[in-house]
CSV table of C-alpha atoms in Angstrom, one decimal:
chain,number,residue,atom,x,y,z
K,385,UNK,CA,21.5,-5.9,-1.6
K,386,UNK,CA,20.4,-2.2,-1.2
K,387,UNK,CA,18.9,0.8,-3.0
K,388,UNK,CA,19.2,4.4,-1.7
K,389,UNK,CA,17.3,7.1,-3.3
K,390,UNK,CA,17.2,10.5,-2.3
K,391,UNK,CA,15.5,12.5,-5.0
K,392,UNK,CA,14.0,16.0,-5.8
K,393,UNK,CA,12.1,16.6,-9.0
K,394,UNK,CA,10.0,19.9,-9.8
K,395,UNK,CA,7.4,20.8,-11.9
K,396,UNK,CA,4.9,23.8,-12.2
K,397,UNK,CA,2.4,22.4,-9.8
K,398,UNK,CA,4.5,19.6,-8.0
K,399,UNK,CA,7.2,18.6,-6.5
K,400,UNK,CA,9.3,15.3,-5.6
K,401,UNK,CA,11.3,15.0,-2.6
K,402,UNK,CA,11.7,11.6,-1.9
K,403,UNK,CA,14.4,9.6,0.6
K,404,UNK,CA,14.5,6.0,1.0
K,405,UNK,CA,16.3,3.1,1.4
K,406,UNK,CA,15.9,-0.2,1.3
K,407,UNK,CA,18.3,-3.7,2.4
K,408,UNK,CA,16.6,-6.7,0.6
K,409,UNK,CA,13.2,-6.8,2.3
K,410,UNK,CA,9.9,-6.1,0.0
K,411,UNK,CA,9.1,-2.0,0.1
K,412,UNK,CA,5.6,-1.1,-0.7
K,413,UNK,CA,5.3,2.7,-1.6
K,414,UNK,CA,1.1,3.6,-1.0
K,415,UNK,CA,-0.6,6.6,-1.6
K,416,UNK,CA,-3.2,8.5,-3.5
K,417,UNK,CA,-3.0,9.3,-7.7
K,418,UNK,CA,-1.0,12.0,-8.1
K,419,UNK,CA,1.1,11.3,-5.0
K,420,UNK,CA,4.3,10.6,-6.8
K,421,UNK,CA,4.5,6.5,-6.2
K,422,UNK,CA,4.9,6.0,-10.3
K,423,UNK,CA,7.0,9.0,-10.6
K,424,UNK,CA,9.3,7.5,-8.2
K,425,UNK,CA,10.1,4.5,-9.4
K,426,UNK,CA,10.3,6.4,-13.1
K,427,UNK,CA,13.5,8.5,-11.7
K,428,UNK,CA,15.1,4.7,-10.1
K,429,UNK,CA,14.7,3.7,-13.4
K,430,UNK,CA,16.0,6.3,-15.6
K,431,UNK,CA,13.0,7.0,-17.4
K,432,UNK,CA,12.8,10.5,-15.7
K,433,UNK,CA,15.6,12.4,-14.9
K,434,UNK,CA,15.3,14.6,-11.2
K,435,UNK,CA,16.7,17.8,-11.1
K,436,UNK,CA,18.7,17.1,-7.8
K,437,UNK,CA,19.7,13.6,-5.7
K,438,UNK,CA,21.3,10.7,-6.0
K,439,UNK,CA,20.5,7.2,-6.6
K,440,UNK,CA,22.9,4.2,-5.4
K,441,UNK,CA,22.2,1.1,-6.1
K,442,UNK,CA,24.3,-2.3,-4.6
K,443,UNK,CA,27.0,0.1,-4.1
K,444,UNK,CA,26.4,1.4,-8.1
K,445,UNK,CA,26.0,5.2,-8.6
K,446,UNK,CA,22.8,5.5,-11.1
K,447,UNK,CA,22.8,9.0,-10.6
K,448,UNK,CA,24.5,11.5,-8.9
K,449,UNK,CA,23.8,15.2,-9.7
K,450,UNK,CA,26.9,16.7,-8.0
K,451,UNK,CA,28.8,14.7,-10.1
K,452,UNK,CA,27.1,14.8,-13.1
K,453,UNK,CA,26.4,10.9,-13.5
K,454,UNK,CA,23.0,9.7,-14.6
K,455,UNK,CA,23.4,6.0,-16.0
K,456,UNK,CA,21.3,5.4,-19.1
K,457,UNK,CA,17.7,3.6,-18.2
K,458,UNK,CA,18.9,0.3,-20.3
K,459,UNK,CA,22.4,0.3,-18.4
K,460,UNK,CA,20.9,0.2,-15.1
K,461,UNK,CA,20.0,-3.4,-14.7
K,462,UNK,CA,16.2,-2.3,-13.7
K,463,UNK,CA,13.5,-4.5,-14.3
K,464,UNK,CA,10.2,-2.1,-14.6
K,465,UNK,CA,6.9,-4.1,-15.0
K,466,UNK,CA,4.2,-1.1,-16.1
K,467,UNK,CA,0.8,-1.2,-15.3
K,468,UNK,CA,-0.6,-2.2,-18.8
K,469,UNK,CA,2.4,-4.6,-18.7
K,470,UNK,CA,3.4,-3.3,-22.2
K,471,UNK,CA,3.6,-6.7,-23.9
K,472,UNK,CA,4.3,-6.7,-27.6
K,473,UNK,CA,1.0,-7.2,-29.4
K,474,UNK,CA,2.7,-8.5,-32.5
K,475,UNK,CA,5.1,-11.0,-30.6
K,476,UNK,CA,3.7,-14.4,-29.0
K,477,UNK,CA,4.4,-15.2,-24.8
K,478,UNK,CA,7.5,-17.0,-25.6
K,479,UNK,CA,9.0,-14.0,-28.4
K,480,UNK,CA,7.9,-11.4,-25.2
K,481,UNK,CA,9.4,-13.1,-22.5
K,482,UNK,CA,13.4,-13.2,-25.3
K,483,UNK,CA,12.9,-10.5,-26.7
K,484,UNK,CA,16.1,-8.9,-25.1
K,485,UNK,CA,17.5,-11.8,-24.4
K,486,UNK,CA,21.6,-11.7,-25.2
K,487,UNK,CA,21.9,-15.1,-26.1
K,488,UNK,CA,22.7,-17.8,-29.0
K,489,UNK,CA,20.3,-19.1,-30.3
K,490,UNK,CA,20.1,-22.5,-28.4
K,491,UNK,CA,20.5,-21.1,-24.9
K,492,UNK,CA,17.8,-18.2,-25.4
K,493,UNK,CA,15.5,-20.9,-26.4
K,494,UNK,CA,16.6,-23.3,-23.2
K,495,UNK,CA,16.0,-19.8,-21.0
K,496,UNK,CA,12.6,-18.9,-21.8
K,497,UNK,CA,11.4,-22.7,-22.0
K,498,UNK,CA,12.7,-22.5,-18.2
K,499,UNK,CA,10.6,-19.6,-17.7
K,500,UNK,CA,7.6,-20.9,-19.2
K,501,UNK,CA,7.5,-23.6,-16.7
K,502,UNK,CA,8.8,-21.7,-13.9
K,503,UNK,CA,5.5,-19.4,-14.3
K,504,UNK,CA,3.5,-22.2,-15.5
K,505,UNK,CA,2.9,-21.2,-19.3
K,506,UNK,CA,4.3,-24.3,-20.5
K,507,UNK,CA,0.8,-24.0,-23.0
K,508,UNK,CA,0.8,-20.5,-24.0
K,509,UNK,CA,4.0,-19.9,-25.9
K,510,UNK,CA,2.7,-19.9,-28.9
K,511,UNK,CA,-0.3,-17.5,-28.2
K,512,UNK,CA,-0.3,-13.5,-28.6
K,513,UNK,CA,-1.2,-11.1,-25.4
K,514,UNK,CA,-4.5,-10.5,-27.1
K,515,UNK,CA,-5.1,-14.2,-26.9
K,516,UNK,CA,-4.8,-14.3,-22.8
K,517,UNK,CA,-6.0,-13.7,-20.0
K,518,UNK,CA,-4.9,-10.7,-17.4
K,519,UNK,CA,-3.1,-13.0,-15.1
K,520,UNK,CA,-1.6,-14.8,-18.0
K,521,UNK,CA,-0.4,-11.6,-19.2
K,522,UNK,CA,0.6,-10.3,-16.2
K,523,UNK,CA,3.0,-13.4,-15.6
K,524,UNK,CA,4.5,-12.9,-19.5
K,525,UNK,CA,5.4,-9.6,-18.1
K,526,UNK,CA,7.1,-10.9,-15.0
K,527,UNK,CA,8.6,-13.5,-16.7
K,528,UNK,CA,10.1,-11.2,-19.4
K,529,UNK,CA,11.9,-8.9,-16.5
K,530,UNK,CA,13.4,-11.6,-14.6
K,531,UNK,CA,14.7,-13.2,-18.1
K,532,UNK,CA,17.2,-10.4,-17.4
K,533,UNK,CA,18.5,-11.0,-13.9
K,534,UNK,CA,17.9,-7.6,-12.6
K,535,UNK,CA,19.0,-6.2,-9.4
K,536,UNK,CA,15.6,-4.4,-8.5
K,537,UNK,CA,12.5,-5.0,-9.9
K,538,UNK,CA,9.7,-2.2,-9.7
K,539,UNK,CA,6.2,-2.9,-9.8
K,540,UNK,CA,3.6,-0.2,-10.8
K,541,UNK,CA,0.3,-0.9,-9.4
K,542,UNK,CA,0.6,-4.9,-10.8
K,543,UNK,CA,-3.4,-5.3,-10.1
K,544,UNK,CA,-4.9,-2.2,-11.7
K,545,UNK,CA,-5.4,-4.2,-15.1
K,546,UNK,CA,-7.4,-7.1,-13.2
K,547,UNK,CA,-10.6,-7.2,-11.9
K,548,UNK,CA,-11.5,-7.2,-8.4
K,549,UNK,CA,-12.1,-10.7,-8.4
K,550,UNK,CA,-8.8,-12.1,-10.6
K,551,UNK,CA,-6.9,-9.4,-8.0
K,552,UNK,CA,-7.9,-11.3,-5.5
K,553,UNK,CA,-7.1,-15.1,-7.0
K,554,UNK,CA,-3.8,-14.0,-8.0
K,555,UNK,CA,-2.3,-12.1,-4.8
K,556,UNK,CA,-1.3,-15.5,-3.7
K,557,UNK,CA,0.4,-16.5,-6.8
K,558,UNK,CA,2.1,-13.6,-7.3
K,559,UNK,CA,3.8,-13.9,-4.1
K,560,UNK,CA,4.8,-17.2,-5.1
K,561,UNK,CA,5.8,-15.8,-8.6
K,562,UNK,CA,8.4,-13.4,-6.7
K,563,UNK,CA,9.9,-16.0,-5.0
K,564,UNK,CA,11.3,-16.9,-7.9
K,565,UNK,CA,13.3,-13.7,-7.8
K,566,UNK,CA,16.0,-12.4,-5.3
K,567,UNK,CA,16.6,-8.8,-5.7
K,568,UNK,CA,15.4,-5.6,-4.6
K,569,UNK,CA,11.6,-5.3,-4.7
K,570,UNK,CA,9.3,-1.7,-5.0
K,571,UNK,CA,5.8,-2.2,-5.4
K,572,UNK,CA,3.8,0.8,-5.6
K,573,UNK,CA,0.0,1.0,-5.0
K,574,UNK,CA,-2.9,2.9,-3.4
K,575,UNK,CA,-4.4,-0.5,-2.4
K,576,UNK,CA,-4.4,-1.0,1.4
K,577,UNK,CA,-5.1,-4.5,0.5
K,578,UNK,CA,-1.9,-5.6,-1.8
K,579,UNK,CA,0.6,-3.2,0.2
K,580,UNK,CA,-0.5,-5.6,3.8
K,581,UNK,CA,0.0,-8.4,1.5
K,582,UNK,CA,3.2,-8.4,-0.5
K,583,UNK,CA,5.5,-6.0,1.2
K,584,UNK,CA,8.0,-6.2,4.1
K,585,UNK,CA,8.3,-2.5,4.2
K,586,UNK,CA,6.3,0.3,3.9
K,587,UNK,CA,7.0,4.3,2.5
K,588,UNK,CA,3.8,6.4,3.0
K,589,UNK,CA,3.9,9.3,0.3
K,590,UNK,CA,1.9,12.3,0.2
K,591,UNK,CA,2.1,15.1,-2.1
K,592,UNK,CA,5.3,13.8,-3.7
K,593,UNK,CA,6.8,13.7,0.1
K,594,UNK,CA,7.6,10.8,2.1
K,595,UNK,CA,5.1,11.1,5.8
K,596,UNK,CA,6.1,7.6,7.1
K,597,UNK,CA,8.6,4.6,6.7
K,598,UNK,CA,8.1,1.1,8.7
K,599,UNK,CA,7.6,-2.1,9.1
K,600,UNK,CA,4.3,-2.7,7.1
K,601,UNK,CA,2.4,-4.7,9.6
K,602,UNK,CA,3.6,-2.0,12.2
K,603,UNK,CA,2.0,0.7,10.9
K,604,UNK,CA,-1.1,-0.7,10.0
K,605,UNK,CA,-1.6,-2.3,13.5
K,606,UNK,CA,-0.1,0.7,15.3
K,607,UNK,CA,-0.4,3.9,13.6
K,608,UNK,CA,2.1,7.0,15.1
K,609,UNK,CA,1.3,10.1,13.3
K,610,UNK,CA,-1.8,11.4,11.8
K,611,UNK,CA,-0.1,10.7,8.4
K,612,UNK,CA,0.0,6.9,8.6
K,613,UNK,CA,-3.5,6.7,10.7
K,614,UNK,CA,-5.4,8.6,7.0
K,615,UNK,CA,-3.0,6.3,4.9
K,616,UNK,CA,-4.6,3.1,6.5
K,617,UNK,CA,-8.2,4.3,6.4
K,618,UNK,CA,-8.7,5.2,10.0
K,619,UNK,CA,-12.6,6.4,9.7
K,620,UNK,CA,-12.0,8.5,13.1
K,621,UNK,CA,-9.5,10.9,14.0
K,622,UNK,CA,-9.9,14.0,16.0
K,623,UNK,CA,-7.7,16.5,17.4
K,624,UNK,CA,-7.0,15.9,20.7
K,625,UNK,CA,-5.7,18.4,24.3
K,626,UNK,CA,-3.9,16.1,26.8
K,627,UNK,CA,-5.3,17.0,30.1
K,628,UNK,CA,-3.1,14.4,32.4
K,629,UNK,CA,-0.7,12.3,32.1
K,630,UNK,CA,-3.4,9.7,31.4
K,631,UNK,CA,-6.4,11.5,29.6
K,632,UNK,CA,-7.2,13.6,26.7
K,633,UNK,CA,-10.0,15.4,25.6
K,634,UNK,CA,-11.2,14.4,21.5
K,635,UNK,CA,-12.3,18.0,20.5
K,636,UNK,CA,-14.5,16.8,17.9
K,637,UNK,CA,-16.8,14.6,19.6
K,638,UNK,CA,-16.5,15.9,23.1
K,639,UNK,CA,-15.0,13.3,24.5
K,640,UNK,CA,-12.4,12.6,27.5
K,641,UNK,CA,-10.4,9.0,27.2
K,642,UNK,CA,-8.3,7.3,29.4
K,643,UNK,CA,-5.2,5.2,28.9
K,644,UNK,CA,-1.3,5.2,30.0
K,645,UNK,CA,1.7,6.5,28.3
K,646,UNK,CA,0.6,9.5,26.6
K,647,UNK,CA,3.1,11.3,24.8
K,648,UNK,CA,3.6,14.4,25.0
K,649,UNK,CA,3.5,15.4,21.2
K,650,UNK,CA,0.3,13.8,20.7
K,651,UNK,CA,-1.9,16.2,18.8
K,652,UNK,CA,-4.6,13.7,17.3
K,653,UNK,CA,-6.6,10.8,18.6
K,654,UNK,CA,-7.9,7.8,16.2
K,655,UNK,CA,-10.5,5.4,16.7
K,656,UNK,CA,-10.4,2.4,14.0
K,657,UNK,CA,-13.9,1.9,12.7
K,658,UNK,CA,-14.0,-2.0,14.2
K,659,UNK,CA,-12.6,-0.9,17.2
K,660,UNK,CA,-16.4,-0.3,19.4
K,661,UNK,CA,-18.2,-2.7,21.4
K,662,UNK,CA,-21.9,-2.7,22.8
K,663,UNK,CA,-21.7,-2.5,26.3
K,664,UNK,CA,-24.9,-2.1,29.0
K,665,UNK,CA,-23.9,0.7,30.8
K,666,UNK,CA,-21.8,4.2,30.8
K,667,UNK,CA,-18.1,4.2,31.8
K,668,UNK,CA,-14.6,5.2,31.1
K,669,UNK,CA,-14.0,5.4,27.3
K,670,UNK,CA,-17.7,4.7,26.5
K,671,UNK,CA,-19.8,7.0,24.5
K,672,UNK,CA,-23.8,7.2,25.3
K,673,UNK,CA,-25.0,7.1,21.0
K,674,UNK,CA,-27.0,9.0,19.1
K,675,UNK,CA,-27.7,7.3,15.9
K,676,UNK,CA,-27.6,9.2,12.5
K,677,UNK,CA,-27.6,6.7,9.8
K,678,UNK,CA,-27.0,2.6,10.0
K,679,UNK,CA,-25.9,1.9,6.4
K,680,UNK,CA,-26.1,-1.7,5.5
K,681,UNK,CA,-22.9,-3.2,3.6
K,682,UNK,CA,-22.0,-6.9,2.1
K,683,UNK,CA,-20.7,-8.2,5.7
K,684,UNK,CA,-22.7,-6.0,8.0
K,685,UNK,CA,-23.4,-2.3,8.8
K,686,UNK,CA,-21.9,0.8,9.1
K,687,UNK,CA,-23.3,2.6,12.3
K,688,UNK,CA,-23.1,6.3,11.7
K,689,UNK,CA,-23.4,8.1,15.5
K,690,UNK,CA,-22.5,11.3,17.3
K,691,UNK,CA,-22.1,11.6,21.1
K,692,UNK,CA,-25.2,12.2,22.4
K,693,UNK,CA,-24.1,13.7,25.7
K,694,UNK,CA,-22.3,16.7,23.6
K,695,UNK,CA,-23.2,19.6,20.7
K,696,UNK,CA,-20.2,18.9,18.5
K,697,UNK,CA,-21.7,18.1,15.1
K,698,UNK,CA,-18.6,15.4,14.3
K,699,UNK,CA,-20.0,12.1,13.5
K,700,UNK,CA,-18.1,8.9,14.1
K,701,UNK,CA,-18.5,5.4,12.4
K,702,UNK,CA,-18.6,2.0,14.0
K,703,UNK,CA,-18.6,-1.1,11.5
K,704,UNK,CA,-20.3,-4.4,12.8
K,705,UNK,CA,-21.0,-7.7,11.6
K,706,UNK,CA,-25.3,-8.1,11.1
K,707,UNK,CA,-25.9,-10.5,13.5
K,708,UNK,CA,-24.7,-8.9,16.8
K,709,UNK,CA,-26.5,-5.9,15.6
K,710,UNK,CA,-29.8,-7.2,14.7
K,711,UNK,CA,-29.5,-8.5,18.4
K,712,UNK,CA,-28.7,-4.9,19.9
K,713,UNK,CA,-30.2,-2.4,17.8
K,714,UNK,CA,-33.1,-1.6,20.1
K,715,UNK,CA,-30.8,-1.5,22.8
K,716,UNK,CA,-32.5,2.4,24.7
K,717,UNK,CA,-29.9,4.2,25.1
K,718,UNK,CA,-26.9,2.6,23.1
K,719,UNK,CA,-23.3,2.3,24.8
K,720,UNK,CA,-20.2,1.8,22.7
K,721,UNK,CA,-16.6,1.6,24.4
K,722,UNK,CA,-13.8,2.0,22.7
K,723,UNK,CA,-11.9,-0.9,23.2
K,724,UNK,CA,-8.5,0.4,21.4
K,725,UNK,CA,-7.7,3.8,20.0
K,726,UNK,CA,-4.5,5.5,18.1
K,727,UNK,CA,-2.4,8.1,19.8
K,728,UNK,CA,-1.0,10.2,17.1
K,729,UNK,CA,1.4,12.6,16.8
């Protein structure tokens, strides 16, 4: 199984240029509103056309502009589950889920019973979307696209109906719900959250252009360019000026660190917010504090601070959990190393 896209698309005030490929594993494609995640999957599908490209999929041309071939949305074999999961209001779960369905009459009724139970809506065939819940709907939805066998399915933003606490019930069983299919799978999102969870893969895209491509886990554990260290929420990033071969200087915050194998593109340096630690005493890649806010969240607080041994006016932000800071706070002057940082290029 594979899918190559390679895409440009322009309007007045934006433009698509997009390349990526993928070889059976899950790809998540995160970013912003407005990036061009929707957009994207739109062109795979055929419901926009791009000016330029071509899209290949399992060998398949869908498109091709050099050669004039652009396959009509219906003849690509694309499952597309929207965000509002554009159920039928009119038809009941079972009515959705056949609607398209090619079959006599016997078989399309053995099919979507199968389905039913496969997603575990043996109960709620006879009931209209209005008369479920989000998840419930949601699974219709899915069940209704793999009725059709495709060879990619594309999922735009799959949570943003749901509330934050049905997102996070159903994460799980959506995973499991996917088993049930074996195709290409593009999920697009701007939630940090779902992306880590469900995909393989991962496309960072910014102002309609691809910035990274990797293994999911990867980048979010190891960041390489500024690009993909803003994507996964890095609170601190400064531009940095190697001065060795095994220190550079964080302009921002007047700072020198130390570590090995520093390359020598590096441009930016990025601190991850959980990534201090309360130490007694000065030292290498320790900063001597000076508190401008402590902001207190669900799970603990958010320590705003500058360097207090510089005049650079950029803060930095430290999370930690309640307890250990309840039991440091009054700790005169206050020491945090950085146990880990990002070198970005």
């Amino acid at each position: 199984m594979s899918l190559e896209v390679k895409i440009k698309k322009r309007y007045k005030d934006f433009s698509l240029d997009v390349s990526l490929e993928t070889k059976g594993e899950y790809l998540g494609i995160l970013g912003a509103s407005g990036s061009g995640k929707s957009l994207t999957l739109k062109c795979i599908a055929g419901v926009e056309t791009p000016d330029e490209g071509k899209i290949v999929l399992k060998g398949r041309v869908l498109f091709d502009s050099e050669n004039n071939i652009n396959i009509k949305p219906q003849s690509r074999n694309i499952g597309y589950m929207f965000q509002n999961y554009a159920l039928f209001p009119n038809m009941t779960a079972e009515e959705n889920i056949g609607v398209g369905l090619k079959l006599a009459k016997k078989e399309k009724k053995k099919r979507v019973k199968e389905l039913l139970s496969l997603f575990r809506l043996e109960d709620m065939g006879h009931k209209y979307p209005a008369q479920l819940s989000g998840g419930q709907q949601q699974r219709v939805a899915l069940a209704r696209i793999i009725a059709y066998e495709p060879d990619v399915l594309l999922l735009d933003e799959p949570f943003s109906a749901l509330d934050s606490k049905l997102k996070s019930e159903l994460h799980t069983e959506f995973l499991d719900m996917l088993n049930l299919y074996k195709g290409e799978v593009i999920i697009v999102t701007h939630s940090k959250e779902e992306v880590y969870r469900i995909s393989e893969n991962l496309a960072l895209i910014e102002n309609g252009t691809i910035t990274g491509f990797g293994k999911t886990k990867e980048i979010f554990e190891h960041p390489k360019s500024l690009s993909e260290a803003k994507m996964i929420g890095c609170k601190n990033i400064s531009p940095c000026e190697i001065l060795s071969d095994n220190r550079i200087l964080c302009k921002d915050w007047g700072l020198v660190l130390e570590t090995e194998g520093i390359p020598i593109n590096c441009k930016y340096a990025g601190i991850p917010s959980e990534n201090f630690e309360i130490v007694n005493e000065p030292g290498i890649n320790t900063i001597e504090c000076k508190l401008v806010n402590v902001i207190e969240e669900i799970n603990g607080y958010l320590i705003v601070f500058k360097n207090n041994k510089r005049n650079e006016n950029s803060i930095l932000y430290f999370n930690i959990n309640k307890e250990t800071w309840n039991k440091k706070k009054s700790q005169n002057p206050l020491y945090l190393k950085i146990k880990d940082f990002y070198l970005l290029i």
